[in-house]
């Protein structure tokens, strides 16, 4: 899973400039992480 890539796709780029982009990035991160946990995956923070 490449969380950074998913967040870039969700927000439209590599730079967050608006509160809307931040909210979208956080929603995407939460959804992605929870899906991984539900699938039995472990998440390593680096």
PDB file of N, CA and C in Angstrom:
ATOM      1  N   UNK A   1       0.841  -1.169   0.000  1.00  0.00           N
ATOM      2  CA  UNK A   1       0.000   0.000   0.000  1.00  0.00           C
ATOM      3  C   UNK A   1       0.890   1.237   0.000  1.00  0.00           C
ATOM      4  N   UNK A   2       0.617   2.158  -0.885  1.00  0.00           N
ATOM      5  CA  UNK A   2       1.358   3.409  -0.922  1.00  0.00           C
ATOM      6  C   UNK A   2       0.395   4.532  -0.533  1.00  0.00           C
ATOM      7  N   UNK A   3       0.399   4.862   0.736  1.00  0.00           N
ATOM      8  CA  UNK A   3      -0.536   5.858   1.265  1.00  0.00           C
ATOM      9  C   UNK A   3      -0.285   7.224   0.644  1.00  0.00           C
ATOM     10  N   UNK A   4       0.978   7.598   0.482  1.00  0.00           N
ATOM     11  CA  UNK A   4       1.296   8.914  -0.087  1.00  0.00           C
ATOM     12  C   UNK A   4       0.714   9.053  -1.487  1.00  0.00           C
ATOM     13  N   UNK A   5       0.823   8.003  -2.272  1.00  0.00           N
ATOM     14  CA  UNK A   5       0.277   8.031  -3.626  1.00  0.00           C
ATOM     15  C   UNK A   5      -1.243   8.184  -3.606  1.00  0.00           C
ATOM     16  N   UNK A   6      -1.895   7.456  -2.719  1.00  0.00           N
ATOM     17  CA  UNK A   6      -3.352   7.567  -2.615  1.00  0.00           C
ATOM     18  C   UNK A   6      -3.774   8.965  -2.175  1.00  0.00           C
ATOM     19  N   UNK A   7      -3.016   9.556  -1.276  1.00  0.00           N
ATOM     20  CA  UNK A   7      -3.349  10.903  -0.808  1.00  0.00           C
ATOM     21  C   UNK A   7      -3.132  11.926  -1.918  1.00  0.00           C
ATOM     22  N   UNK A   8      -2.057  11.758  -2.700  1.00  0.00           N
ATOM     23  CA  UNK A   8      -1.825  12.675  -3.831  1.00  0.00           C
ATOM     24  C   UNK A   8      -2.972  12.581  -4.821  1.00  0.00           C
ATOM     25  N   UNK A   9      -3.418  11.363  -5.104  1.00  0.00           N
ATOM     26  CA  UNK A   9      -4.539  11.185  -6.027  1.00  0.00           C
ATOM     27  C   UNK A   9      -5.812  11.826  -5.483  1.00  0.00           C
ATOM     28  N   UNK A  10      -6.037  11.699  -4.198  1.00  0.00           N
ATOM     29  CA  UNK A  10      -7.255  12.239  -3.585  1.00  0.00           C
ATOM     30  C   UNK A  10      -7.258  13.757  -3.542  1.00  0.00           C
ATOM     31  N   UNK A  11      -6.078  14.355  -3.355  1.00  0.00           N
ATOM     32  CA  UNK A  11      -6.012  15.806  -3.176  1.00  0.00           C
ATOM     33  C   UNK A  11      -5.590  16.550  -4.434  1.00  0.00           C
ATOM     34  N   UNK A  12      -5.121  15.829  -5.437  1.00  0.00           N
ATOM     35  CA  UNK A  12      -4.754  16.473  -6.688  1.00  0.00           C
ATOM     36  C   UNK A  12      -3.335  17.000  -6.736  1.00  0.00           C
ATOM     37  N   UNK A  13      -2.477  16.572  -5.843  1.00  0.00           N
ATOM     38  CA  UNK A  13      -1.089  17.022  -5.908  1.00  0.00           C
ATOM     39  C   UNK A  13      -0.299  16.672  -4.672  1.00  0.00           C
ATOM     40  N   UNK A  14       0.908  17.207  -4.616  1.00  0.00           N
ATOM     41  CA  UNK A  14       1.811  16.915  -3.503  1.00  0.00           C
ATOM     42  C   UNK A  14       1.795  17.991  -2.430  1.00  0.00           C
ATOM     43  N   UNK A  15       1.138  19.111  -2.715  1.00  0.00           N
ATOM     44  CA  UNK A  15       1.112  20.226  -1.770  1.00  0.00           C
ATOM     45  C   UNK A  15      -0.330  20.468  -1.341  1.00  0.00           C
ATOM     46  N   UNK A  16      -0.535  20.558  -0.037  1.00  0.00           N
ATOM     47  CA  UNK A  16      -1.862  20.883   0.487  1.00  0.00           C
ATOM     48  C   UNK A  16      -1.906  22.380   0.743  1.00  0.00           C
ATOM     49  N   UNK A  17      -2.871  23.041   0.122  1.00  0.00           N
ATOM     50  CA  UNK A  17      -2.947  24.497   0.227  1.00  0.00           C
ATOM     51  C   UNK A  17      -4.250  24.999   0.831  1.00  0.00           C
ATOM     52  N   UNK A  18      -5.234  24.131   0.913  1.00  0.00           N
ATOM     53  CA  UNK A  18      -6.530  24.571   1.427  1.00  0.00           C
ATOM     54  C   UNK A  18      -7.004  23.629   2.532  1.00  0.00           C
ATOM     55  N   UNK A  19      -7.929  24.117   3.329  1.00  0.00           N
ATOM     56  CA  UNK A  19      -8.491  23.257   4.374  1.00  0.00           C
ATOM     57  C   UNK A  19      -9.248  22.085   3.752  1.00  0.00           C
ATOM     58  N   UNK A  20      -9.841  22.304   2.606  1.00  0.00           N
ATOM     59  CA  UNK A  20     -10.552  21.221   1.912  1.00  0.00           C
ATOM     60  C   UNK A  20      -9.580  20.102   1.521  1.00  0.00           C
ATOM     61  N   UNK A  21      -8.408  20.469   1.024  1.00  0.00           N
ATOM     62  CA  UNK A  21      -7.404  19.466   0.664  1.00  0.00           C
ATOM     63  C   UNK A  21      -6.918  18.703   1.898  1.00  0.00           C
ATOM     64  N   UNK A  22      -6.737  19.398   3.002  1.00  0.00           N
ATOM     65  CA  UNK A  22      -6.304  18.745   4.243  1.00  0.00           C
ATOM     66  C   UNK A  22      -7.367  17.754   4.700  1.00  0.00           C
ATOM     67  N   UNK A  23      -8.623  18.170   4.693  1.00  0.00           N
ATOM     68  CA  UNK A  23      -9.711  17.285   5.102  1.00  0.00           C
ATOM     69  C   UNK A  23      -9.786  16.054   4.204  1.00  0.00           C
ATOM     70  N   UNK A  24      -9.652  16.250   2.904  1.00  0.00           N
ATOM     71  CA  UNK A  24      -9.697  15.136   1.957  1.00  0.00           C
ATOM     72  C   UNK A  24      -8.526  14.191   2.196  1.00  0.00           C
ATOM     73  N   UNK A  25      -7.337  14.733   2.437  1.00  0.00           N
ATOM     74  CA  UNK A  25      -6.154  13.910   2.696  1.00  0.00           C
ATOM     75  C   UNK A  25      -6.337  13.091   3.968  1.00  0.00           C
ATOM     76  N   UNK A  26      -6.853  13.709   5.015  1.00  0.00           N
ATOM     77  CA  UNK A  26      -7.059  12.999   6.278  1.00  0.00           C
ATOM     78  C   UNK A  26      -8.132  11.923   6.150  1.00  0.00           C
ATOM     79  N   UNK A  27      -9.201  12.224   5.419  1.00  0.00           N
ATOM     80  CA  UNK A  27     -10.249  11.227   5.182  1.00  0.00           C
ATOM     81  C   UNK A  27      -9.686  10.025   4.420  1.00  0.00           C
ATOM     82  N   UNK A  28      -8.873  10.305   3.406  1.00  0.00           N
ATOM     83  CA  UNK A  28      -8.261   9.240   2.615  1.00  0.00           C
ATOM     84  C   UNK A  28      -7.321   8.405   3.469  1.00  0.00           C
ATOM     85  N   UNK A  29      -6.511   9.059   4.284  1.00  0.00           N
ATOM     86  CA  UNK A  29      -5.584   8.352   5.161  1.00  0.00           C
ATOM     87  C   UNK A  29      -6.344   7.441   6.119  1.00  0.00           C
ATOM     88  N   UNK A  30      -7.374   7.975   6.737  1.00  0.00           N
ATOM     89  CA  UNK A  30      -8.171   7.196   7.691  1.00  0.00           C
ATOM     90  C   UNK A  30      -8.796   5.980   7.010  1.00  0.00           C
ATOM     91  N   UNK A  31      -9.409   6.185   5.868  1.00  0.00           N
ATOM     92  CA  UNK A  31     -10.062   5.101   5.137  1.00  0.00           C
ATOM     93  C   UNK A  31      -9.060   4.024   4.735  1.00  0.00           C
ATOM     94  N   UNK A  32      -7.915   4.438   4.237  1.00  0.00           N
ATOM     95  CA  UNK A  32      -6.883   3.504   3.790  1.00  0.00           C
ATOM     96  C   UNK A  32      -6.323   2.692   4.949  1.00  0.00           C
ATOM     97  N   UNK A  33      -6.033   3.355   6.055  1.00  0.00           N
ATOM     98  CA  UNK A  33      -5.474   2.656   7.213  1.00  0.00           C
ATOM     99  C   UNK A  33      -6.482   1.686   7.822  1.00  0.00           C
ATOM    100  N   UNK A  34      -7.723   2.115   7.952  1.00  0.00           N
ATOM    101  CA  UNK A  34      -8.748   1.233   8.518  1.00  0.00           C
ATOM    102  C   UNK A  34      -9.009   0.019   7.625  1.00  0.00           C
ATOM    103  N   UNK A  35      -8.984   0.212   6.319  1.00  0.00           N
ATOM    104  CA  UNK A  35      -9.173  -0.907   5.393  1.00  0.00           C
ATOM    105  C   UNK A  35      -8.032  -1.911   5.532  1.00  0.00           C
ATOM    106  N   UNK A  36      -6.825  -1.413   5.702  1.00  0.00           N
ATOM    107  CA  UNK A  36      -5.672  -2.301   5.873  1.00  0.00           C
ATOM    108  C   UNK A  36      -5.798  -3.104   7.163  1.00  0.00           C
ATOM    109  N   UNK A  37      -6.181  -2.462   8.239  1.00  0.00           N
ATOM    110  CA  UNK A  37      -6.346  -3.144   9.524  1.00  0.00           C
ATOM    111  C   UNK A  37      -7.445  -4.203   9.427  1.00  0.00           C
ATOM    112  N   UNK A  38      -8.568  -3.848   8.801  1.00  0.00           N
ATOM    113  CA  UNK A  38      -9.672  -4.799   8.651  1.00  0.00           C
ATOM    114  C   UNK A  38      -9.278  -6.000   7.801  1.00  0.00           C
ATOM    115  N   UNK A  39      -8.330  -5.788   6.869  1.00  0.00           N
ATOM    116  CA  UNK A  39      -7.851  -6.874   6.012  1.00  0.00           C
ATOM    117  C   UNK A  39      -6.812  -7.741   6.720  1.00  0.00           C
ATOM    118  N   UNK A  40      -6.482  -7.369   7.951  1.00  0.00           N
ATOM    119  CA  UNK A  40      -5.522  -8.146   8.718  1.00  0.00           C
ATOM    120  C   UNK A  40      -4.083  -7.703   8.550  1.00  0.00           C
ATOM    121  N   UNK A  41      -3.880  -6.605   7.859  1.00  0.00           N
ATOM    122  CA  UNK A  41      -2.527  -6.087   7.653  1.00  0.00           C
ATOM    123  C   UNK A  41      -2.052  -5.320   8.873  1.00  0.00           C
ATOM    124  N   UNK A  42      -0.753  -5.236   9.001  1.00  0.00           N
ATOM    125  CA  UNK A  42      -0.138  -4.397  10.024  1.00  0.00           C
ATOM    126  C   UNK A  42       0.428  -3.174   9.325  1.00  0.00           C
ATOM    127  N   UNK A  43       0.436  -2.059  10.023  1.00  0.00           N
ATOM    128  CA  UNK A  43       0.906  -0.801   9.435  1.00  0.00           C
ATOM    129  C   UNK A  43       2.169  -0.374  10.154  1.00  0.00           C
ATOM    130  N   UNK A  44       3.211  -0.171   9.377  1.00  0.00           N
ATOM    131  CA  UNK A  44       4.476   0.285   9.937  1.00  0.00           C
ATOM    132  C   UNK A  44       4.637   1.775   9.632  1.00  0.00           C
ATOM    133  N   UNK A  45       4.848   2.550  10.674  1.00  0.00           N
ATOM    134  CA  UNK A  45       5.092   3.981  10.511  1.00  0.00           C
ATOM    135  C   UNK A  45       6.594   4.193  10.389  1.00  0.00           C
ATOM    136  N   UNK A  46       6.992   4.858   9.334  1.00  0.00           N
ATOM    137  CA  UNK A  46       8.422   5.080   9.104  1.00  0.00           C
ATOM    138  C   UNK A  46       8.742   6.540   9.104  1.00  0.00           C
TER     139      UNK A  46
END
